[in-house]
Coordinates of C-alpha atoms and ligand atoms in Angstrom, one line a residue:
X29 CA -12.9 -119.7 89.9
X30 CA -12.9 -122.7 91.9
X31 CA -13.0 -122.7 95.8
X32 CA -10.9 -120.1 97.2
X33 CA -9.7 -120.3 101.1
X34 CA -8.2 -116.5 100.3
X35 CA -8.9 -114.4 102.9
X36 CA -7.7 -111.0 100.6
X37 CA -9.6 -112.5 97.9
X38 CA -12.9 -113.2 99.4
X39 CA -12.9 -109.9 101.6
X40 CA -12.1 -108.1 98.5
X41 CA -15.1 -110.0 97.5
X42 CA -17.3 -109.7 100.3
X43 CA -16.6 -105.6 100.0
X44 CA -18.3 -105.6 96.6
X45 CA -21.3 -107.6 97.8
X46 CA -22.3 -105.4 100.7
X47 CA -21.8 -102.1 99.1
X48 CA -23.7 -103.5 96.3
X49 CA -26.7 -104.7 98.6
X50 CA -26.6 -101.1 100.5
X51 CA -26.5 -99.1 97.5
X52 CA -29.4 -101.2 96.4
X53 CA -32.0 -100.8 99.5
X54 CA -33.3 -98.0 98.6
X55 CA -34.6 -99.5 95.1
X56 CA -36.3 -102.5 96.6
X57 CA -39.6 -103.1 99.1
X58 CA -38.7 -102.4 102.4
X59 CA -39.5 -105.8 103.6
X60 CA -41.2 -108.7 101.7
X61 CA -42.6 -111.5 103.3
X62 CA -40.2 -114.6 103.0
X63 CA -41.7 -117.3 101.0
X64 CA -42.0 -120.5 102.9
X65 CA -39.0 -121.9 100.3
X66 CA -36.9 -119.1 101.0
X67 CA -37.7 -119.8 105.0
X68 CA -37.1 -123.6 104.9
X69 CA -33.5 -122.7 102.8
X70 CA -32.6 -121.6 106.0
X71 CA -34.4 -123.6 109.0
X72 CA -33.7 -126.6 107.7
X73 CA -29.8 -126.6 106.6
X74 CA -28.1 -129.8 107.1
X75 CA -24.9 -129.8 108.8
X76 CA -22.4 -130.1 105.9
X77 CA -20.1 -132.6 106.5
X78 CA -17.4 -131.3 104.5
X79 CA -16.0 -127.6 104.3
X80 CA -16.2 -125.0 101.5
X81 CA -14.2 -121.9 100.2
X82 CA -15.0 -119.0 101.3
X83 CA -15.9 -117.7 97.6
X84 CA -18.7 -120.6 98.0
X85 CA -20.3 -118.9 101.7
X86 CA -20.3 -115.6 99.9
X87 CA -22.6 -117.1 97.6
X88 CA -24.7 -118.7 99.9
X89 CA -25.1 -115.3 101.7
X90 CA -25.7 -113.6 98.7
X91 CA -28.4 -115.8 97.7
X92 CA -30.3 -116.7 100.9
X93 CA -29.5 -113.9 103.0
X94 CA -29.3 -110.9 101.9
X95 CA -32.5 -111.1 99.8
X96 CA -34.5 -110.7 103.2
X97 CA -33.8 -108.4 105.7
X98 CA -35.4 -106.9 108.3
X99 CA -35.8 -103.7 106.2
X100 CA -34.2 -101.2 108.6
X101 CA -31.8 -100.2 106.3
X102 CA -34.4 -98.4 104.2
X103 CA -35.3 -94.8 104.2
X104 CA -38.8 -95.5 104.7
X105 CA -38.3 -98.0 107.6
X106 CA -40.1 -96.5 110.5
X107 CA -41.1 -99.3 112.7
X108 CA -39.8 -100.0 116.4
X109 CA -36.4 -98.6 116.9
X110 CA -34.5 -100.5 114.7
X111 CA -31.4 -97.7 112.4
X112 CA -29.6 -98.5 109.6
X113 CA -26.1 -99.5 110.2
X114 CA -23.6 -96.6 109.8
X115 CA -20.8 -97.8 106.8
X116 CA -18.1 -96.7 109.1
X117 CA -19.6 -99.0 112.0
X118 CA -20.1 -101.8 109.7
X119 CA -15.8 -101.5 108.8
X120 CA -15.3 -101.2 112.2
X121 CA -17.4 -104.0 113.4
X122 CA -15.3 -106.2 110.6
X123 CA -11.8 -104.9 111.5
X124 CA -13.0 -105.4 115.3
X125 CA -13.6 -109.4 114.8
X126 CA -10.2 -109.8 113.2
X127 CA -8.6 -108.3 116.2
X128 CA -10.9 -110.2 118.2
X129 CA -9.6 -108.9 121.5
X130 CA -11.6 -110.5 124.8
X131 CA -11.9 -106.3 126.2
X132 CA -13.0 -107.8 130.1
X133 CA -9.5 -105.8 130.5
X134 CA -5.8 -105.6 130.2
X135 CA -3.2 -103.5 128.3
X136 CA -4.4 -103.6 125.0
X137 CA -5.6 -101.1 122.2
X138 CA -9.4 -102.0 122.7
X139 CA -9.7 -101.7 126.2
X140 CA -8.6 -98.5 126.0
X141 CA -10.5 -97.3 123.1
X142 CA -13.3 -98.3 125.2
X143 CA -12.7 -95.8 128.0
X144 CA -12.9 -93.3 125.2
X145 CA -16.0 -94.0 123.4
X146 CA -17.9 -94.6 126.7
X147 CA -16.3 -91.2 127.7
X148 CA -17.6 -89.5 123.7
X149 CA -21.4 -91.4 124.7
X150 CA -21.2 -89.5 128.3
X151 CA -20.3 -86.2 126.8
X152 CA -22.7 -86.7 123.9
X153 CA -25.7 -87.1 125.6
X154 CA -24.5 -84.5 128.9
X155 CA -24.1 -86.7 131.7
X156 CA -21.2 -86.9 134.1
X157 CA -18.3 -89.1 133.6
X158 CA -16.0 -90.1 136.0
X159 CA -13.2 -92.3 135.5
X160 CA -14.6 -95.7 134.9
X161 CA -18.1 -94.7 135.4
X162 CA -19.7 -96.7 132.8
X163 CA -19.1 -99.5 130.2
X164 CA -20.5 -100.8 126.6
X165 CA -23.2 -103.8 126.7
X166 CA -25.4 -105.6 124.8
X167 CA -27.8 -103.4 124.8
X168 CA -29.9 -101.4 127.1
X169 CA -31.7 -104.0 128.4
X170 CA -28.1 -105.7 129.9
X171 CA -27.4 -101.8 130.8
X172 CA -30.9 -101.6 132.5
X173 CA -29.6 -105.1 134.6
X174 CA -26.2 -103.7 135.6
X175 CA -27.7 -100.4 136.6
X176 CA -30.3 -101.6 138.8
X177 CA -28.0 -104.5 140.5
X178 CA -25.7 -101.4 141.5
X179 CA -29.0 -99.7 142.8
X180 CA -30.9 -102.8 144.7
X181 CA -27.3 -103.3 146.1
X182 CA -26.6 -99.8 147.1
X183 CA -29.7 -99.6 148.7
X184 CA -29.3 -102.7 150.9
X185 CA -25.8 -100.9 151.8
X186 CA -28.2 -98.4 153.1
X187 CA -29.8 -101.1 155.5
X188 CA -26.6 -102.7 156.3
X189 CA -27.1 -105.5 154.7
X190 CA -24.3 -106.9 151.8
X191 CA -26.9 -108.3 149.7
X192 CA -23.5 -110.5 147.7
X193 CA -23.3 -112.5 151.0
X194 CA -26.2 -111.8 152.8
X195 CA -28.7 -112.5 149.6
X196 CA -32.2 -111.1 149.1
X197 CA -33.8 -112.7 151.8
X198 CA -32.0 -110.4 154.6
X199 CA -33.6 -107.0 153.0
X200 CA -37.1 -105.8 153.6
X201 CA -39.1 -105.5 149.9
X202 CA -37.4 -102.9 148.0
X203 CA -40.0 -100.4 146.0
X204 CA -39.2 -99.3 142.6
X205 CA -41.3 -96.6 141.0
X206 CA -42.3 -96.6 136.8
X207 CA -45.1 -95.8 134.9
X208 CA -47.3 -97.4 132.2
X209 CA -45.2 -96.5 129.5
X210 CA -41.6 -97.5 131.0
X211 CA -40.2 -100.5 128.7
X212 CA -40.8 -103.9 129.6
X213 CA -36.6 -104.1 130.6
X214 CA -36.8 -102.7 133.3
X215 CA -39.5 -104.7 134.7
X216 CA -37.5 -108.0 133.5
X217 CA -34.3 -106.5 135.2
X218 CA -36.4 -106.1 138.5
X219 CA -37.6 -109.4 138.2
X220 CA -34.5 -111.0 137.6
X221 CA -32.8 -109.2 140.6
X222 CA -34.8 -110.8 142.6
X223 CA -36.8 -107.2 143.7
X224 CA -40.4 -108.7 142.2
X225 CA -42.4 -107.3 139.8
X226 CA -44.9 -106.7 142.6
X227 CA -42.8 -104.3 144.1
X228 CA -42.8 -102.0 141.2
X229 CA -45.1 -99.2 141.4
X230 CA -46.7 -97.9 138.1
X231 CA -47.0 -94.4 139.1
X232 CA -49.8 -92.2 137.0
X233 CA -48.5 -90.6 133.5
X234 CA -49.9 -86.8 132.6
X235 CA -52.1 -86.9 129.3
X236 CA -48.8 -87.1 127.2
X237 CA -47.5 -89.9 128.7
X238 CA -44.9 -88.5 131.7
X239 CA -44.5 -89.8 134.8
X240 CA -46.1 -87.6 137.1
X241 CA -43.6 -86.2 139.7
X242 CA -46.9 -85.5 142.3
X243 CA -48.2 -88.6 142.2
X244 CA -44.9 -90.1 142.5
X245 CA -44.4 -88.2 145.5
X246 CA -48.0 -89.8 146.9
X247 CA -46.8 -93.5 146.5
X248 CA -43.3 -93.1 147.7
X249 CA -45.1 -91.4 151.2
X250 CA -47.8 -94.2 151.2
X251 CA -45.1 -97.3 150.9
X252 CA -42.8 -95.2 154.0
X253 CA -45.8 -95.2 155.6
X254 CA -46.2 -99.0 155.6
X255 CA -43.0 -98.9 156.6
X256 CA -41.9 -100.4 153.0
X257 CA -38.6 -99.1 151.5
X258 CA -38.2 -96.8 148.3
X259 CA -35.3 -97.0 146.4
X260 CA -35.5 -96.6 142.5
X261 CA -37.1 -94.4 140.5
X262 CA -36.8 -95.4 136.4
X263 CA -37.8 -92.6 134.3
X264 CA -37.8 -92.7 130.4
X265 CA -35.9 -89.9 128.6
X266 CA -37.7 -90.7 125.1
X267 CA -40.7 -93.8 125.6
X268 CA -40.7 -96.4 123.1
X269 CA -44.2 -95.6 122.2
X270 CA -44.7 -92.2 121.8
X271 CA -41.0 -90.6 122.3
X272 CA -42.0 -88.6 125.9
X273 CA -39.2 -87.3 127.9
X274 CA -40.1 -87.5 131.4
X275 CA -39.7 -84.0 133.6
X276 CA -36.1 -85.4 134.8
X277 CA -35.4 -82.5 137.0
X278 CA -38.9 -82.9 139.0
X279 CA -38.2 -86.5 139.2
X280 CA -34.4 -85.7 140.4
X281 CA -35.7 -83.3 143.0
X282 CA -38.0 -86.0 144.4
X283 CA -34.9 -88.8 144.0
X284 CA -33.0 -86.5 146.1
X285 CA -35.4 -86.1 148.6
X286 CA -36.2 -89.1 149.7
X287 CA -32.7 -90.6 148.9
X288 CA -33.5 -92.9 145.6
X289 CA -31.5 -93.9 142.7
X290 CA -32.9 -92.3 139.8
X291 CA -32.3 -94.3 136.6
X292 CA -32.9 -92.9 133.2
X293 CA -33.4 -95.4 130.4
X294 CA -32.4 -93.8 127.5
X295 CA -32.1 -96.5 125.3
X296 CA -34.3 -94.9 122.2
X297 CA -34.4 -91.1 123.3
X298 CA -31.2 -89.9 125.0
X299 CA -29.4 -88.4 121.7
X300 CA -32.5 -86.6 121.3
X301 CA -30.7 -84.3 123.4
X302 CA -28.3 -83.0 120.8
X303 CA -31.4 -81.6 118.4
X304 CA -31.5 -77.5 119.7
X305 CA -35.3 -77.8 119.7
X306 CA -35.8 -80.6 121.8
X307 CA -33.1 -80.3 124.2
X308 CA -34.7 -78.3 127.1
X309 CA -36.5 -81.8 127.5
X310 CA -33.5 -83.3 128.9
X311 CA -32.7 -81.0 132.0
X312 CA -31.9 -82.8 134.9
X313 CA -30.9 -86.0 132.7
X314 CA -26.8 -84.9 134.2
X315 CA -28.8 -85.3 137.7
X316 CA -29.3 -88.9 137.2
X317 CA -28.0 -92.2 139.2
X318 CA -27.3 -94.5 135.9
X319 CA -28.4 -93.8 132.5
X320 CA -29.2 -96.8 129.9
X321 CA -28.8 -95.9 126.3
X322 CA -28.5 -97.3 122.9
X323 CA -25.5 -96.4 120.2
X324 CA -27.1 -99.2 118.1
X325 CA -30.3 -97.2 118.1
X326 CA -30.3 -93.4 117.2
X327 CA -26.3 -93.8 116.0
X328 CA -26.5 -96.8 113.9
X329 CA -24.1 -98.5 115.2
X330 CA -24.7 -101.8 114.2
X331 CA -25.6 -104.2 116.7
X332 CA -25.1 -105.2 119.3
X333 CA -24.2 -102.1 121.3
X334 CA -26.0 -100.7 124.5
X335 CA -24.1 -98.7 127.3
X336 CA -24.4 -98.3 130.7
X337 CA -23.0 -94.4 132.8
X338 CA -23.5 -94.1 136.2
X339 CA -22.5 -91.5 138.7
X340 CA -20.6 -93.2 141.0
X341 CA -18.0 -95.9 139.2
X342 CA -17.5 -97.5 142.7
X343 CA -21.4 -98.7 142.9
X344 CA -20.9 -100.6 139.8
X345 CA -17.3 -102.5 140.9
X346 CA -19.1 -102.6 143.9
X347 CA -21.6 -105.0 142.9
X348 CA -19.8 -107.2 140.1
X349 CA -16.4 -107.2 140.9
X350 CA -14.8 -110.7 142.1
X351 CA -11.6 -109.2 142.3
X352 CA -10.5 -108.3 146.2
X353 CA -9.5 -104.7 147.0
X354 CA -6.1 -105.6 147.7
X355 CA -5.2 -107.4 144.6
X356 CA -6.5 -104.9 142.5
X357 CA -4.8 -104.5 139.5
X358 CA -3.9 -100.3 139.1
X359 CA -2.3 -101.2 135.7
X360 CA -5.3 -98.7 134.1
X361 CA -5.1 -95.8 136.5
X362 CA -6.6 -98.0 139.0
X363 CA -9.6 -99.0 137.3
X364 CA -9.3 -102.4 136.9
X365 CA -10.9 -104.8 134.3
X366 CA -14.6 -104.0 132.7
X367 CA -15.6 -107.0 133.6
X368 CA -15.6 -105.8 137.2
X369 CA -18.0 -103.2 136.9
X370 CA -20.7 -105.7 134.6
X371 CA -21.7 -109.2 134.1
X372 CA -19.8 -109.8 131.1
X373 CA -16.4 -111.7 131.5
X374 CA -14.8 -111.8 127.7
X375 CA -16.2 -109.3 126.1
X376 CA -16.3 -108.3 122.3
X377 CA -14.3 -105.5 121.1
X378 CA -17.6 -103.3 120.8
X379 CA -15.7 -100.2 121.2
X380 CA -14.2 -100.1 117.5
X381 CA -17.4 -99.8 115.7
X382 CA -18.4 -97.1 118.0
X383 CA -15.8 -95.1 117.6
X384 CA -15.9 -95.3 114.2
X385 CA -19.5 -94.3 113.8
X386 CA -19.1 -91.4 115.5
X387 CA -15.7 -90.1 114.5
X388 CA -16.9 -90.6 110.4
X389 CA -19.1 -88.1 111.8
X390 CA -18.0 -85.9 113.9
X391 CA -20.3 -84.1 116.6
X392 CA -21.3 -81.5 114.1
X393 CA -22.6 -84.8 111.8
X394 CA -24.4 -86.2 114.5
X395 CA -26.4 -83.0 115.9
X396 CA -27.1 -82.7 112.2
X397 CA -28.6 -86.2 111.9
X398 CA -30.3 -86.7 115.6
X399 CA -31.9 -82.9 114.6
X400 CA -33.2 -84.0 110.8
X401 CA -34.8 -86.9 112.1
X402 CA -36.7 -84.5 115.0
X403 CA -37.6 -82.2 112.2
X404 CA -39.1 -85.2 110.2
X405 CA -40.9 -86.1 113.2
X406 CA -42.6 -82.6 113.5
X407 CA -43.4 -82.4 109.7
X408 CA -44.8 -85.9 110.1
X409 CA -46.4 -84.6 113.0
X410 CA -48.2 -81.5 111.1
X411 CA -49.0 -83.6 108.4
X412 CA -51.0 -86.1 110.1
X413 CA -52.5 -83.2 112.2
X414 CA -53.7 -81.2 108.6
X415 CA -55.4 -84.8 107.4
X416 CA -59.1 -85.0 107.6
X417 CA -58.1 -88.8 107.9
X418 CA -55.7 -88.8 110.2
X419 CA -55.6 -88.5 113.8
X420 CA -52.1 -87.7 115.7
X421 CA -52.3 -89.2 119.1
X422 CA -49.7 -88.5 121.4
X423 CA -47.6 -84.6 121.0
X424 CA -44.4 -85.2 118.8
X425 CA -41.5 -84.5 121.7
X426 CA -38.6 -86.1 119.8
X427 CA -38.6 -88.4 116.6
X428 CA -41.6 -91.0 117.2
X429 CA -45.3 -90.1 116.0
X430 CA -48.0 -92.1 117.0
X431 CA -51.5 -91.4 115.1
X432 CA -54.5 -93.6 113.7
X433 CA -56.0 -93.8 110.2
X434 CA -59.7 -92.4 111.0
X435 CA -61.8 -91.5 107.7
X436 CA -64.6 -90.0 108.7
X437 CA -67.7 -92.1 109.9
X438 CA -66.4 -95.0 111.4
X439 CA -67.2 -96.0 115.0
X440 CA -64.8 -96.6 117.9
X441 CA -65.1 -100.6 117.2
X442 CA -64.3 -100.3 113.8
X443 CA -61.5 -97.8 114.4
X444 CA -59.6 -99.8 116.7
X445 CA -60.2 -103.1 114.1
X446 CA -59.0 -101.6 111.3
X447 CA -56.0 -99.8 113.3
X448 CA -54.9 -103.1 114.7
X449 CA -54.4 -104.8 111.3
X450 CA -53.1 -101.7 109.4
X451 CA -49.2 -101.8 110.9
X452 CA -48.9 -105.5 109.0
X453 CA -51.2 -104.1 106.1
X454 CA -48.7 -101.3 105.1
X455 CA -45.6 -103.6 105.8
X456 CA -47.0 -106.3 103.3
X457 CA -47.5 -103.6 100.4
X458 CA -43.6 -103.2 100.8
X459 CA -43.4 -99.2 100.2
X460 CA -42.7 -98.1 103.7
X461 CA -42.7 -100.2 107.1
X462 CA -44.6 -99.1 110.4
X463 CA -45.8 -100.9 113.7
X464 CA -48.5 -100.3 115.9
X465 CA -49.2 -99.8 119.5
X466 CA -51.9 -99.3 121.7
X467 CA -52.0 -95.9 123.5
X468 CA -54.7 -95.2 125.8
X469 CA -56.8 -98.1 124.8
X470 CA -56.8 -97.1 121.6
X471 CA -54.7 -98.8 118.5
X472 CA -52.3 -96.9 117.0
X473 CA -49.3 -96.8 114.4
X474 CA -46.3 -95.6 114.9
X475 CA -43.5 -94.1 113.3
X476 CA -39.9 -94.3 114.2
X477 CA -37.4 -91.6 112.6
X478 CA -34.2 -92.7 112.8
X479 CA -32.8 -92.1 109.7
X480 CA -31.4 -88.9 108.3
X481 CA -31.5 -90.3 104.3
X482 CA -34.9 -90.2 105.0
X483 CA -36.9 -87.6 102.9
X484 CA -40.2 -85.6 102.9
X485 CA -41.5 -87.4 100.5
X486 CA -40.9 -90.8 102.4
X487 CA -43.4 -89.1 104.6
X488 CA -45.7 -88.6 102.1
X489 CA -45.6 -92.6 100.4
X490 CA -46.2 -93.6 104.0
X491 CA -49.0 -91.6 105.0
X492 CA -50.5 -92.3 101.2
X493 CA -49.3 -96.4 102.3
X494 CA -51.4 -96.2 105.0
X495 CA -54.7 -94.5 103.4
X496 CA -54.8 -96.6 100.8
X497 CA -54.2 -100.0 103.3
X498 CA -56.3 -98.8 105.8
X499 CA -59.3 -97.8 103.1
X500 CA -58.4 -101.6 102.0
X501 CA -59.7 -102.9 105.7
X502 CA -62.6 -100.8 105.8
X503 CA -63.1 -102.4 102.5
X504 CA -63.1 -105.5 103.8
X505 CA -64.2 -104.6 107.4
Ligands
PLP19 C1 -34.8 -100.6 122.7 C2 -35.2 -100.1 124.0 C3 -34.9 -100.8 125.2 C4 -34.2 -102.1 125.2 O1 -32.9 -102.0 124.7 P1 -32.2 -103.2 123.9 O2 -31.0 -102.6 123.4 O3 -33.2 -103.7 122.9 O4 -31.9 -104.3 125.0 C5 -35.2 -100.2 126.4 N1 -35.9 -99.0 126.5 C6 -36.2 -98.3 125.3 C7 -36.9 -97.0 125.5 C8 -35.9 -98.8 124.1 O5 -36.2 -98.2 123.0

């Protein structure tokens, strides 16, 4: 065959290549270093001068691409919060580009769709959902930005001040409360809102990692005190770290009291709601200001895909929307264009692979998923707790375990050496792929179970991956 500019042909084409390099995954390492030909390959293309078929890029993909990636389509990939793409989201992401819709708004299939699937990710995960209360992003990190713009700005409503016109410099500092283990997003959303990093108060966690709702209450009375002015409070409904779900209804009873947004990132953790034994974790998550969470997370929706709910849609067209009351278009039962209630103005047509991913499986599918990865998470969990070699250090609440490799009669130092290198010591050996953390000063790896292809036994090559690594570095220690 000579170059081919046939769509039909090529897609046809490109079908067979990725089925053929998902079906394969499973046979090969998780992740390989790339060598540093493989790496120049690709930093240092030249811009071709002249074009090529499209036959001719699928074999460009298939030979420098596809031979090394990230490993998080693997059933033993466990590191970060990275999921393997869901087949119907990858169809849907591919039908999506040919469309190729701007969805900032209009009267057009994907806008609509939208409103659904946002409406699916509300009733999902329990929180309220009224009519245009929420809208798909990036990820949770944009989410994180448009939720806490609505609450900075709602806040200086509160102070009479129109913080659009007005700007920053007519509010008093505004407090925001997190604690240690609150992902770094919401400290760059506060930072980039102009609010200040110093103005975020890392309130005390409990032994497992919550924020503690007394010692919240302490700070918030100190900074009234000094006549300073509390307005958000970000909880974590599943930490990055260690998977805690923060006591949402305490936190929601102190919100209310003192008259603070409560936002809930639930970016990694919030579908941890639908697994039966974890989901008295969640109470109070309904009670929330704005929720952050991520589809391309727990759902494997392939990325990019965050979304943003609040409680109150008019807080979020509030603060983004350019568009004068009176010329408001009521075209969409009054709700305008997305790109009123965010930052984005054209906007991909993210909606398509989301509604996919969850209508190839149903609610019943994804319970079943989000709850076999929990029930991984324990085992994991009780396995590591039953090793004379292993130490499990934080409670397993939803699908993240955090533990250390500790053979007997090694010192703290030594510990915390060999734990630091053993995260990149199991990914090298290819069988199974962790990272590390540090939790309470002390260095720790960390599983991420995302993934409901994977098995038992993967539990058991990565707890054997990580023996025989870490007995490696105390080897060579
Ligand atoms: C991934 C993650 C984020 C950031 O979300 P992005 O989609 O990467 O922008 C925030 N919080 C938690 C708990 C996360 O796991």
């Amino acid at each position: 065959m000579g170059h081919s500019t046939d769509f039909r042909s090529a897609a046809r084409q490109a079908a067979d290549l990725i089925a053929d390099y998902l079906d394969g995954l499973p046979d090969r390492p998780v992740w390989t270093p790339m060598s540093a030909e493989a790496r120049e390959a690709l930093l240092e293309l030249p811009l071709p001068e002249q074009g090529t078929g499209l036959d001719a890029l699928l074999g460009e993909v298939a030979a420098k691409v596809l031979p090394h990636p990230m490993g998080n389509g693997h059933p033993r990939f466990f590191g970060w919060v990275n999921a393997a793409p869901a087949p119907a989201g990858v169809l849907g992401a591919f039908a999506a580009t040919a469309v190729n819709p701007s969805s900032a708004g209009g009267d057009h299939a994907d806008v609509h769709l939208e409103r659904s699937v946002v409406r699916w990710l509300a009733e999902l995960v329990g929180f309220p959902h009224p009519a245009g209360g929420g809208l798909l992003t990036s990820g949770a990190s944009m989410a994180t930005i448009v939720a806490l713009g609505a609450a900075r700005n709602r806040a200086a409503a509160g102070l009479g001040v129109d913080v659009r016109e007005a700007g920053l410099s007519a509010l008093p500092p505004l407090v925001g409360y997190v604690s240690a283990e609150t992902h770094s997003c919401v400290r760059k959303a506060a930072e980039l809102l102009g609010l200040g990093s110093r103005h975020l108060r890392t309130v005390a966690t409990d032994a497992a990692g919550h924020l503690d709702p007394v010692a919240l209450r302490l700070e918030i009375a100190e900074d009234l005190a000094a006549g300073r002015v509390p307005f958000l409070v970000a909880a974590s409904a599943g930490t990055v770290n260690t998977g805690a779900v923060d006591d949402l209804d305490a936190l929601a009873d102190v919100c209310a009291e003192f008259g603070l947004w409560l936002h809930v990132d639930g970016a990694y953790g919030a579908f941890g709601r639908l697994d039966p034994a974890s989901a008295h974790r969640y109470a109070g998550l309904e009670r929330a200001d704005s929720l952050a969470l991520d589809p391309h997370k727990w759902l494997g929706v392939p990325v990019d895909c965050g979304c943003v709910l609040v409680r109150d849609a008019e807080q979020l067209r509030g603060t983004f929307s350019l568009v004068p009351p009176y010329l408001r278009d009521d075209a969409a039962g009054g709700l305008g264009w997305f790109s009123e209630y965010g930052i984005e103005q054209t906007r991909p047509f993210r909606s398509l692979k989301v509604w996919a991913t969850i209508a190839a499986s149903g609610r019943e599918g994804i319970v079943r998923d989000v709850s076999r990865c929990c029930a991984l998470a324990r085992t994991l969990g009780e396995l590591v707790t039953a090793a004379d070699d292993l130490e499990l250090l934080a409670p397993v609440e939803t699908s993240i375990v955090a533990f250390r490799y500790r053979p007997a009669g090694l010192d703290e130092e030594t510990l915390h050496r060999v734990n630091a290198l053993l995260p990149v010591a199991v990914q090298e050996r290819g069988e199974a792929f962790v990272t590390g953390t540090v939790l309470g000063g002390r260095e720790a790896v960390r599983a991420c179970l995302l993934n409901a292809a994977t098995t038992e036994q993967d539990l058991r090559v990565l707890l054997d991956e990580v023996r025989e690594a870490g007995a490696a570095l105390v080897k060579g220690a």
